Structure formats: structure tokens, C-alpha cells
Amino acid sequence: MHPCLAGIAAEMLSGATGNVRPRLGSLLRAPVTETLPPLSAPGNRIYRSTSSMQGYSELARERSKTVTSFYNQSAIDASAEKASVRLTLATLLYSGKSSDGHHTLSSAKYLHKELPVRIAHRIKGFRSLPFIIGCNPTILQVHEMYIRAYHMLSDFPQITDQDVEARFCKLVRQLLDDHKDVVTMLAQGFRECRRHIQDETVLRNFLDTTLCSRLGIRMLATHHLALHEDNPDFVGIICRRLSPKKIIEKWVDFARRLCEHQYGNSPRVRINGHVAARFPFIPLPLDYILPELLKNAMRATMESHLETPHNVPDVIVTIANNDIDFVIRISDRGGGIPHNIIDKVMNYHFSTAEESAQDPRMNNLFNTITNSGNQSNPMHGFGFGLPTSRAYAEYLGGSLSVQSMQGIGTDVYLRLRHIDGKGESFRV
């Protein structure tokens, strides 16, 4: 938020309405000396004394200074000017583990230096939002969470030994837990102020950058914590021999259970292609993306066969693996995406669920499916699923594309770059 605008917002929040939200209460602690307005005899008209008005203005100015100093701080400005140091996953994979625990110290020192910089970049992003959007209470709450996280990390002492590193791990776990609902909060906040958004590009650029930065931060933080675990199949969060077939099967079971709960049946899912492929990769982004793609395919299939819910075509998942990347194609026979909305499905807050809700036969049966899911993945039910999956895929050096045959069905192609392939490895 622009420095001047923060001051204006503070005065608005502390103005004539007196409706200061409790969340900002700790910031607005200026003492209040209340002067009762005297009653004037002629006509019993009520006037506020000059001294009362002056005190009120001084209070507003003090509150404005307090809030402005909270949102605009030179330390954050300085960190935001620094470039983040993005590592390749190959570096994380092959750095390995040391018997003396030196690898955890090195990782902790990197995070201690890097996380405040990345968080400062996000705070700068919040400041750059249009004023009316940045003042939305939910978005403002996320903004404040990032500011608090910045200070908690910046104020933490230098990491010199294992005891300090253990305390740092505790702090990182706390921050991961504190920020677990950020995606849901951003989705809610932007939905609340969507009518004020003049330029969709502003929304898309901000959310792409913020959500991908959040994914990178969570991957690095979770990787560091996982380095303490003794799992021979993993180095941190990197699985040495990830089987795409197994992770697909896990999310197929999840999506089918939801379908069966709602309809008493669900599409069969057949997996073909390079089903025996194994390679180093991170399950975490797949755990965000695959449930969304599979639920979309199943929902389309069920909605297009409402008259014959116990006789629906299969969903086909094909795996293709090569030296540079791997591709997962999810094909359904759900009738395809209509021409008039095909260009909108990658927009934030657009959901085909809104279109299908107009069908009286649905009776909102699929609301449970669109609003439930992996608890670590709160991007469902807000029209965030596909655009967030696309942003994550691009962040990881890949892509997400949709090919629809209206009247037949839809193919979604998820392409992700290998960690140790012949092509250049992506950075997080």
C-alpha cells in the first residue's frame, strides 16, 4: 500500500464512525480523553467544543502515524530491494545429508537470510495494490500476517549451533501453520472486492506472483524441516524415485470417494502410458494440482450424464516420460467446455460450477466436491483451482493447457520439467 494511502486508511478507520476493527486494535493505542459536547440552550442544538475537535484530530493523526509506521518500515524497504536467491532442486537433491548435521545448519542459515527477502517482496506487492483493494479487511489481514512473519524471522538471532537451529525449526513450523489458510483468505478477499477491479491483468499478475512465491517459500521451509526426518526414499521433500502412477492413484481414490458420496457412482479411471516411470521429483506441487484436475474431469463427466449416472464413460490418464520433462494428460468425455467460456477457465474466480448450478437437476450436489479437498490445498471452490494450477506449473518450469472438443470432452495437459533432466532445471 502506498505510504500516503496507509495514513488515509488509518484516518478513515479512526474517523467519525469510530468503527475500528479489533484486528488493528493493538496498533491504535493512543489514549482517548472524551469531551462531552455541551448542550446549547437556544433550540437545544448540540455543538462539539473546539478543544474536543482538536483532540479528535490529534488522536486521528497519532493513529495515522502508528498505522503508517506499521505498514511502511525502512527495514522492509531495504529487504525488498534485495534479489532472492532461487536454488535448483538438483542442488537440494545432491547436497545430501552429512552425519554431523552440517547440512541442516547450512539450510537453516540460507532460510534465515532468504525468507525475509522473499516475504519483503510480497509485502511490496501488497503495497502496490489499488487502494480500494488493499483496504479490504481480509486482504489487509494477509498483508499484516506477512509483516509479522517478516519481523519474527528478522528478529531471530544468527544460527550458530544445533540448539539455535532447533528453535528456528520451531519458528518455521509456527509460521507454516499460521499461513496455511492464506490462499483461502486471498480468494475470499478478492471475491469481496471484485467489483472494484478494473483491470484483470492486475489481479492475475498479483495472484500469480503471490501464490507462486508462497509455494516456493513453503517448499523450501518444508524441505528444511524434512531434512531432520530419516526416510531413505527422500532427501528433504524430494522423492528419489517418485512414481507418477502411484500419486495419481492416490488422488483418483480421493476424487472417486467424493463422487460416490454424492451420486452413488463415479467414473472409472484408467491409467496408461509410461506407468512404470520413476524419477526424482517433489510430490508437494502434484498434491496441489492433481486433485483439482481429476475433480474437474469427474464433475464434467457426471454433469453430462445426469440421466444415466450409473453408466458413465471412463476418465483416461496418460503418463508420458522423456529425458527433459514428463506429461500427465487427463481426458474426460464430459461434453467439453462451451465456446463462450473456454477463454475464461484460466481466470481467477471463474468457475464452471457457477454455470452448472443453473441446472435445476444438480441441486448443488457438487458443492461438497468443489468446496472440499486436501486440507493443505485450500484453493477449491473459489474459482482458483485451474489458474493456480497453471501458475504452479509455470513456476516449476512447465505448463498447463486445456484442449476441449465441444460435444465430446476435454483433455488437460500437465507438463513438468525433470529435476535432473537434460534440460535446465527450474529454481524455487
Coordinates of C-alpha atoms in Angstrom, one line a residue:
M1 CA 0.0 0.0 0.0
H2 CA 1.3 3.5 -0.8
P3 CA 2.7 5.3 2.3
C4 CA 0.2 8.2 2.0
L5 CA -2.7 5.8 1.5
A6 CA -1.9 3.9 4.6
G7 CA -2.2 7.2 6.6
I8 CA -5.5 7.9 4.8
A9 CA -6.8 4.5 5.6
A10 CA -5.9 4.9 9.3
E11 CA -7.8 8.2 9.5
M12 CA -10.8 6.5 7.8
L13 CA -10.6 3.7 10.2
S14 CA -10.4 6.0 13.2
G15 CA -12.8 8.6 11.8
A16 CA -16.3 9.8 12.6
T17 CA -17.7 6.3 12.6
G18 CA -15.4 5.1 15.3
N19 CA -15.6 1.6 13.8
V20 CA -12.1 0.5 14.3
R21 CA -11.7 -3.2 13.7
P22 CA -10.4 -5.3 16.6
R23 CA -7.6 -6.6 14.4
L24 CA -6.0 -3.2 14.3
G25 CA -6.7 -2.5 18.0
S26 CA -3.2 -3.3 19.1
L27 CA -1.9 -0.6 16.7
L28 CA -4.4 2.1 17.7
R29 CA -3.5 2.6 21.3
A30 CA -3.4 6.3 21.6
P31 CA -5.1 7.5 24.8
V32 CA -8.6 8.9 24.4
T33 CA -9.9 11.8 26.5
E34 CA -13.5 12.1 25.7
T35 CA -15.1 15.6 25.9
L36 CA -18.9 15.6 26.1
P37 CA -20.5 18.2 23.8
P38 CA -22.3 20.8 25.7
L39 CA -26.0 21.5 25.2
S40 CA -26.7 25.0 24.0
A41 CA -29.9 26.5 25.4
P42 CA -31.4 28.0 22.2
G43 CA -33.1 25.2 20.5
N44 CA -31.1 22.7 22.5
R45 CA -28.7 22.3 19.5
I46 CA -25.6 20.2 20.1
Y47 CA -22.2 21.6 19.4
R48 CA -18.8 20.0 19.8
S49 CA -16.2 22.1 21.6
T50 CA -13.2 23.4 19.7
S51 CA -10.9 21.7 22.2
S52 CA -12.7 18.4 21.6
M53 CA -12.4 18.8 17.8
Q54 CA -8.6 19.5 18.2
G55 CA -8.2 16.4 20.5
Y56 CA -10.1 14.3 18.0
S57 CA -7.9 15.5 15.1
E58 CA -4.8 14.9 17.2
L59 CA -6.0 11.4 18.0
A60 CA -6.6 10.6 14.3
R61 CA -3.1 11.9 13.4
E62 CA -1.5 9.8 16.2
R63 CA -3.4 6.7 15.0
S64 CA -2.4 7.5 11.4
K65 CA 1.3 7.7 12.4
T66 CA 1.1 4.4 14.3
V67 CA -0.6 2.6 11.4
T68 CA 1.6 4.2 8.8
S69 CA 4.8 3.2 10.7
F70 CA 3.5 -0.3 10.9
Y71 CA 2.9 -0.7 7.2
N72 CA 5.8 1.3 5.9
Q73 CA 9.1 0.4 7.5
S74 CA 12.6 1.1 6.2
A75 CA 13.9 -2.5 7.1
I76 CA 11.2 -4.0 4.9
D77 CA 12.0 -1.5 2.1
A78 CA 15.7 -2.4 2.3
S79 CA 14.9 -6.2 2.2
A80 CA 12.5 -5.7 -0.7
E81 CA 15.4 -4.2 -2.8
K82 CA 17.5 -7.3 -2.5
A83 CA 17.2 -10.1 -5.1
S84 CA 16.1 -13.5 -3.9
V85 CA 18.4 -16.4 -4.3
R86 CA 16.5 -19.2 -6.0
L87 CA 18.0 -22.7 -5.8
T88 CA 17.6 -25.5 -8.3
L89 CA 16.1 -28.6 -6.9
A90 CA 19.1 -30.5 -8.3
T91 CA 21.2 -28.6 -5.8
L92 CA 18.9 -29.5 -3.0
L93 CA 18.8 -33.2 -4.1
Y94 CA 22.5 -33.7 -4.5
S95 CA 23.7 -31.7 -1.5
G96 CA 22.6 -34.7 0.5
K97 CA 23.0 -35.2 4.2
S98 CA 26.0 -35.1 6.5
S99 CA 26.5 -37.2 9.6
D100 CA 27.5 -34.2 11.7
G101 CA 24.3 -32.3 10.9
H102 CA 26.2 -29.6 9.0
H103 CA 23.6 -29.8 6.1
T104 CA 20.8 -28.7 8.5
L105 CA 22.8 -25.7 9.7
S106 CA 23.6 -24.7 6.2
S107 CA 20.0 -25.0 5.2
A108 CA 18.8 -23.0 8.2
K109 CA 21.3 -20.2 7.6
Y110 CA 20.1 -20.0 4.0
L111 CA 16.5 -19.8 5.1
H112 CA 17.2 -17.3 7.8
K113 CA 18.7 -15.0 5.2
E114 CA 16.4 -15.7 2.3
L115 CA 12.9 -15.9 3.8
P116 CA 12.8 -12.2 5.0
V117 CA 13.8 -11.1 1.5
R118 CA 11.0 -13.1 -0.2
I119 CA 8.4 -12.0 2.3
A120 CA 9.5 -8.4 1.9
H121 CA 8.9 -8.8 -1.9
R122 CA 5.4 -9.9 -1.1
I123 CA 4.8 -7.0 1.3
K124 CA 5.9 -4.7 -1.5
G125 CA 3.3 -6.4 -3.8
F126 CA 0.5 -5.8 -1.3
R127 CA 1.5 -2.1 -1.1
S128 CA 1.2 -1.8 -4.9
L129 CA -2.4 -3.0 -4.9
P130 CA -5.0 -0.4 -5.8
F131 CA -6.1 1.4 -2.6
I132 CA -9.7 0.1 -2.5
I133 CA -8.4 -3.5 -2.8
G134 CA -5.6 -3.1 -0.4
C135 CA -8.0 -1.8 2.3
N136 CA -10.3 -4.9 2.0
P137 CA -10.2 -6.3 5.6
T138 CA -9.3 -9.9 4.5
I139 CA -6.6 -8.8 2.2
L140 CA -5.3 -6.4 4.8
Q141 CA -5.2 -9.2 7.3
V142 CA -3.0 -11.3 5.0
H143 CA -0.8 -8.2 4.5
E144 CA -0.4 -7.9 8.3
M145 CA 0.5 -11.6 8.6
Y146 CA 3.4 -11.2 6.1
I147 CA 4.6 -8.1 8.1
R148 CA 4.5 -10.1 11.4
A149 CA 6.3 -13.0 9.7
Y150 CA 9.0 -10.7 8.4
H151 CA 9.8 -9.4 11.8
M152 CA 9.7 -12.8 13.5
L153 CA 12.3 -14.0 11.1
S154 CA 14.4 -10.8 11.0
D155 CA 14.5 -10.7 14.8
F156 CA 15.6 -14.3 15.2
P157 CA 19.3 -14.5 16.2
Q158 CA 22.1 -15.8 14.0
I159 CA 22.1 -19.6 13.7
T160 CA 25.3 -20.8 15.1
D161 CA 24.6 -24.3 16.5
Q162 CA 22.1 -27.1 16.6
D163 CA 20.2 -25.7 19.6
V164 CA 19.5 -22.4 17.8
E165 CA 18.7 -24.3 14.7
A166 CA 16.1 -26.4 16.6
R167 CA 14.5 -23.2 17.8
F168 CA 14.5 -21.9 14.3
C169 CA 12.7 -25.0 13.1
K170 CA 10.0 -24.4 15.8
L171 CA 9.5 -20.9 14.4
V172 CA 9.3 -22.1 10.8
R173 CA 6.6 -24.7 11.8
Q174 CA 4.7 -22.0 13.6
L175 CA 4.8 -19.7 10.5
L176 CA 3.8 -22.6 8.2
D177 CA 0.8 -23.2 10.4
D178 CA -0.1 -19.5 10.7
H179 CA -0.1 -19.1 6.9
K180 CA -1.9 -22.3 5.9
D181 CA -5.1 -20.5 5.1
V182 CA -3.6 -17.7 3.1
V183 CA -4.9 -18.9 -0.3
T184 CA -8.4 -19.2 1.0
M185 CA -8.2 -15.7 2.6
L186 CA -6.9 -14.1 -0.6
A187 CA -9.6 -15.8 -2.6
Q188 CA -12.3 -14.5 -0.2
G189 CA -10.8 -11.0 -0.1
F190 CA -10.6 -10.6 -3.9
R191 CA -14.1 -12.0 -4.3
E192 CA -15.4 -9.4 -1.9
C193 CA -13.8 -6.5 -3.8
R194 CA -14.0 -8.0 -7.3
R195 CA -16.5 -5.3 -8.4
H196 CA -13.7 -2.7 -7.8
I197 CA -11.2 -4.5 -10.1
Q198 CA -10.9 -2.5 -13.3
D199 CA -8.0 -4.4 -14.8
E200 CA -8.0 -8.2 -14.7
T201 CA -4.3 -8.1 -15.5
V202 CA -3.5 -6.5 -12.1
L203 CA -5.4 -9.3 -10.3
R204 CA -3.7 -12.1 -12.4
N205 CA -0.2 -10.7 -12.0
F206 CA -0.5 -10.1 -8.3
L207 CA -2.0 -13.6 -7.6
D208 CA 0.3 -15.4 -9.9
T209 CA 3.3 -13.8 -8.2
T210 CA 2.0 -14.1 -4.6
L211 CA 0.8 -17.7 -4.9
C212 CA 4.0 -18.9 -6.6
S213 CA 6.1 -17.1 -4.1
R214 CA 4.1 -18.8 -1.4
L215 CA 4.6 -22.2 -3.0
G216 CA 8.4 -21.6 -3.2
I217 CA 8.6 -20.5 0.4
R218 CA 6.6 -23.4 1.7
M219 CA 8.7 -25.9 -0.4
L220 CA 11.9 -24.5 1.0
A221 CA 10.6 -24.4 4.6
T222 CA 9.1 -27.9 4.4
H223 CA 12.3 -29.2 2.8
H224 CA 14.4 -27.9 5.7
L225 CA 12.1 -29.5 8.3
A226 CA 12.1 -32.8 6.3
L227 CA 15.9 -32.9 6.4
H228 CA 15.5 -33.9 10.0
E229 CA 13.5 -37.0 9.1
D230 CA 15.1 -40.3 8.5
N231 CA 13.5 -41.5 5.2
P232 CA 15.7 -43.3 2.8
D233 CA 13.4 -42.6 -0.1
F234 CA 13.5 -38.9 0.4
V235 CA 16.1 -36.0 0.6
G236 CA 14.0 -33.4 2.4
I237 CA 10.8 -33.1 0.3
I238 CA 12.3 -34.6 -2.8
C239 CA 11.4 -38.2 -3.5
R240 CA 14.3 -40.0 -5.1
R241 CA 12.1 -42.3 -7.1
L242 CA 8.7 -40.8 -7.5
S243 CA 6.1 -42.9 -9.3
P244 CA 3.6 -40.6 -11.1
K245 CA 1.2 -43.6 -11.3
K246 CA 1.1 -44.1 -7.5
I247 CA 0.4 -40.4 -6.8
I248 CA -2.3 -40.3 -9.5
E249 CA -3.9 -43.4 -7.9
K250 CA -3.9 -41.7 -4.5
W251 CA -5.9 -38.7 -5.8
V252 CA -8.1 -40.8 -8.0
D253 CA -9.3 -42.6 -4.9
F254 CA -9.9 -39.3 -3.2
A255 CA -12.0 -37.9 -6.1
R256 CA -13.9 -41.1 -6.6
R257 CA -15.0 -41.2 -3.0
L258 CA -16.4 -37.7 -3.3
C259 CA -18.3 -38.7 -6.4
E260 CA -19.7 -41.8 -4.9
H261 CA -20.8 -39.9 -1.8
Q262 CA -22.8 -37.5 -4.0
Y263 CA -24.0 -39.7 -6.8
G264 CA -23.7 -43.3 -5.6
N265 CA -21.3 -43.9 -8.5
S266 CA -18.2 -42.4 -10.1
P267 CA -16.3 -42.7 -13.4
R268 CA -13.7 -45.4 -13.6
V269 CA -10.2 -44.0 -14.2
R270 CA -7.8 -45.9 -16.4
I271 CA -4.1 -45.0 -16.3
N272 CA -1.9 -45.8 -19.3
G273 CA 1.4 -44.8 -20.9
H274 CA 4.7 -44.9 -19.0
V275 CA 3.1 -46.4 -15.9
A276 CA 6.4 -47.8 -14.6
A277 CA 8.3 -44.5 -14.8
R278 CA 10.2 -43.4 -11.7
F279 CA 12.3 -40.3 -11.3
P280 CA 13.3 -37.7 -8.6
F281 CA 10.6 -35.1 -8.0
I282 CA 8.6 -33.3 -5.4
P283 CA 5.2 -34.7 -4.5
L284 CA 4.0 -31.4 -3.0
P285 CA 3.0 -29.5 -6.2
L286 CA 1.4 -32.6 -7.6
D287 CA -0.6 -32.8 -4.4
Y288 CA -2.0 -29.3 -5.2
I289 CA -2.6 -29.8 -8.9
L290 CA -3.8 -33.4 -9.5
P291 CA -6.9 -33.3 -7.2
E292 CA -8.1 -30.2 -9.0
L293 CA -7.7 -31.7 -12.4
L294 CA -9.3 -35.0 -11.5
K295 CA -12.3 -33.4 -9.7
N296 CA -12.9 -31.2 -12.8
A297 CA -12.9 -34.2 -15.1
M298 CA -15.2 -36.2 -12.8
R299 CA -17.6 -33.4 -12.3
A300 CA -17.8 -32.8 -16.1
T301 CA -18.4 -36.5 -16.6
M302 CA -21.2 -36.7 -14.0
E303 CA -22.9 -33.5 -15.1
S304 CA -23.1 -34.5 -18.7
H305 CA -24.6 -37.9 -17.8
L306 CA -27.3 -36.9 -15.3
E307 CA -29.8 -39.1 -16.9
T308 CA -27.6 -42.2 -16.7
P309 CA -25.4 -41.6 -13.6
H310 CA -24.7 -45.4 -13.3
N311 CA -23.4 -45.6 -16.9
V312 CA -20.7 -43.0 -17.4
P313 CA -17.6 -43.1 -19.6
D314 CA -14.2 -43.6 -18.1
V315 CA -11.7 -40.9 -17.4
I316 CA -8.3 -41.7 -19.0
V317 CA -5.0 -40.6 -17.5
T318 CA -1.9 -40.9 -19.7
I319 CA 1.7 -40.6 -18.5
A320 CA 4.5 -39.7 -20.9
N321 CA 8.1 -39.6 -19.7
N322 CA 11.2 -38.4 -21.5
D323 CA 14.7 -37.0 -20.8
I324 CA 13.6 -33.4 -20.4
D325 CA 10.1 -33.5 -18.8
F326 CA 7.1 -35.6 -18.1
V327 CA 3.5 -35.1 -19.1
I328 CA 0.2 -36.1 -17.5
R329 CA -2.9 -35.9 -19.7
I330 CA -6.3 -36.2 -18.2
S331 CA -9.1 -37.0 -20.7
D332 CA -12.8 -37.0 -20.0
R333 CA -15.9 -37.4 -22.1
G334 CA -17.8 -34.7 -20.2
G335 CA -19.1 -32.9 -23.2
G336 CA -16.3 -30.3 -23.4
I337 CA -16.1 -26.7 -22.3
P338 CA -18.6 -24.4 -24.2
H339 CA -17.1 -22.0 -26.7
N340 CA -18.4 -18.9 -24.7
I341 CA -16.4 -19.8 -21.6
I342 CA -13.3 -21.7 -22.9
D343 CA -11.2 -18.5 -22.7
K344 CA -12.3 -17.8 -19.1
V345 CA -11.5 -21.1 -17.4
M346 CA -7.9 -19.9 -16.6
N347 CA -9.2 -16.7 -15.0
Y348 CA -9.2 -16.3 -11.2
H349 CA -12.7 -16.5 -9.7
F350 CA -14.3 -18.0 -12.8
S351 CA -15.8 -21.4 -12.1
T352 CA -17.8 -23.7 -14.3
A353 CA -19.5 -24.8 -11.1
E354 CA -21.4 -21.5 -11.3
E355 CA -22.6 -22.4 -14.8
S356 CA -23.7 -25.9 -13.8
A357 CA -25.5 -24.6 -10.7
Q358 CA -28.1 -23.1 -13.0
D359 CA -29.2 -26.6 -13.9
P360 CA -32.1 -27.5 -11.6
R361 CA -31.2 -31.2 -11.8
M362 CA -28.0 -30.5 -10.0
N363 CA -29.5 -29.1 -6.8
N364 CA -26.0 -28.1 -5.8
L365 CA -25.0 -31.7 -5.4
F366 CA -21.4 -31.0 -6.4
N367 CA -20.9 -28.2 -3.8
T368 CA -19.3 -30.6 -1.4
I369 CA -16.8 -31.7 -4.1
T370 CA -15.9 -28.1 -5.1
N371 CA -15.5 -27.0 -1.5
S372 CA -13.7 -29.9 -0.1
G373 CA -10.3 -31.5 -0.7
N374 CA -6.8 -31.8 0.6
Q375 CA -6.7 -29.6 3.7
S376 CA -3.3 -28.3 2.7
N377 CA -4.8 -27.2 -0.6
P378 CA -7.5 -24.7 0.1
M379 CA -7.8 -23.4 -3.5
H380 CA -11.0 -25.3 -4.3
G381 CA -14.5 -23.7 -4.5
F382 CA -13.3 -20.2 -5.2
G383 CA -12.6 -20.4 -9.0
F384 CA -8.9 -20.7 -8.0
G385 CA -8.2 -24.3 -9.0
L386 CA -7.2 -24.1 -12.7
P387 CA -5.5 -20.7 -12.6
T388 CA -3.5 -21.6 -9.5
S389 CA -2.5 -25.0 -11.0
R390 CA -1.4 -23.2 -14.2
A391 CA 0.7 -20.7 -12.2
Y392 CA 2.3 -23.5 -10.2
A393 CA 3.1 -25.5 -13.3
E394 CA 4.8 -22.4 -14.9
Y395 CA 6.7 -21.7 -11.7
L396 CA 8.1 -25.2 -11.9
G397 CA 9.3 -24.7 -15.4
G398 CA 6.3 -26.4 -17.0
S399 CA 2.8 -25.6 -18.3
L400 CA -0.9 -26.5 -18.0
S401 CA -3.0 -26.4 -21.1
V402 CA -6.6 -27.2 -21.9
Q403 CA -7.9 -28.7 -25.2
S404 CA -11.6 -29.0 -25.5
M405 CA -13.7 -30.8 -28.1
Q406 CA -17.2 -29.3 -27.6
G407 CA -19.7 -32.1 -27.7
I408 CA -17.2 -34.8 -26.8
G409 CA -14.9 -33.9 -23.8
T410 CA -11.8 -32.2 -22.6
D411 CA -8.1 -33.0 -22.4
V412 CA -5.9 -31.3 -19.9
Y413 CA -2.1 -31.5 -20.3
L414 CA 0.2 -31.0 -17.3
R415 CA 3.8 -30.7 -18.3
L416 CA 6.5 -30.5 -15.7
R417 CA 10.3 -30.3 -16.1
H418 CA 12.6 -33.0 -14.6
I419 CA 14.8 -32.1 -11.7
D420 CA 17.9 -33.8 -13.2
G421 CA 16.9 -34.0 -16.8
K422 CA 18.8 -32.9 -19.9
G423 CA 17.1 -29.5 -19.9
E424 CA 17.8 -26.7 -17.5
S425 CA 16.4 -27.4 -14.0
F426 CA 13.9 -25.0 -12.6
R427 CA 14.6 -22.9 -9.5
V428 CA 12.5 -22.5 -6.4

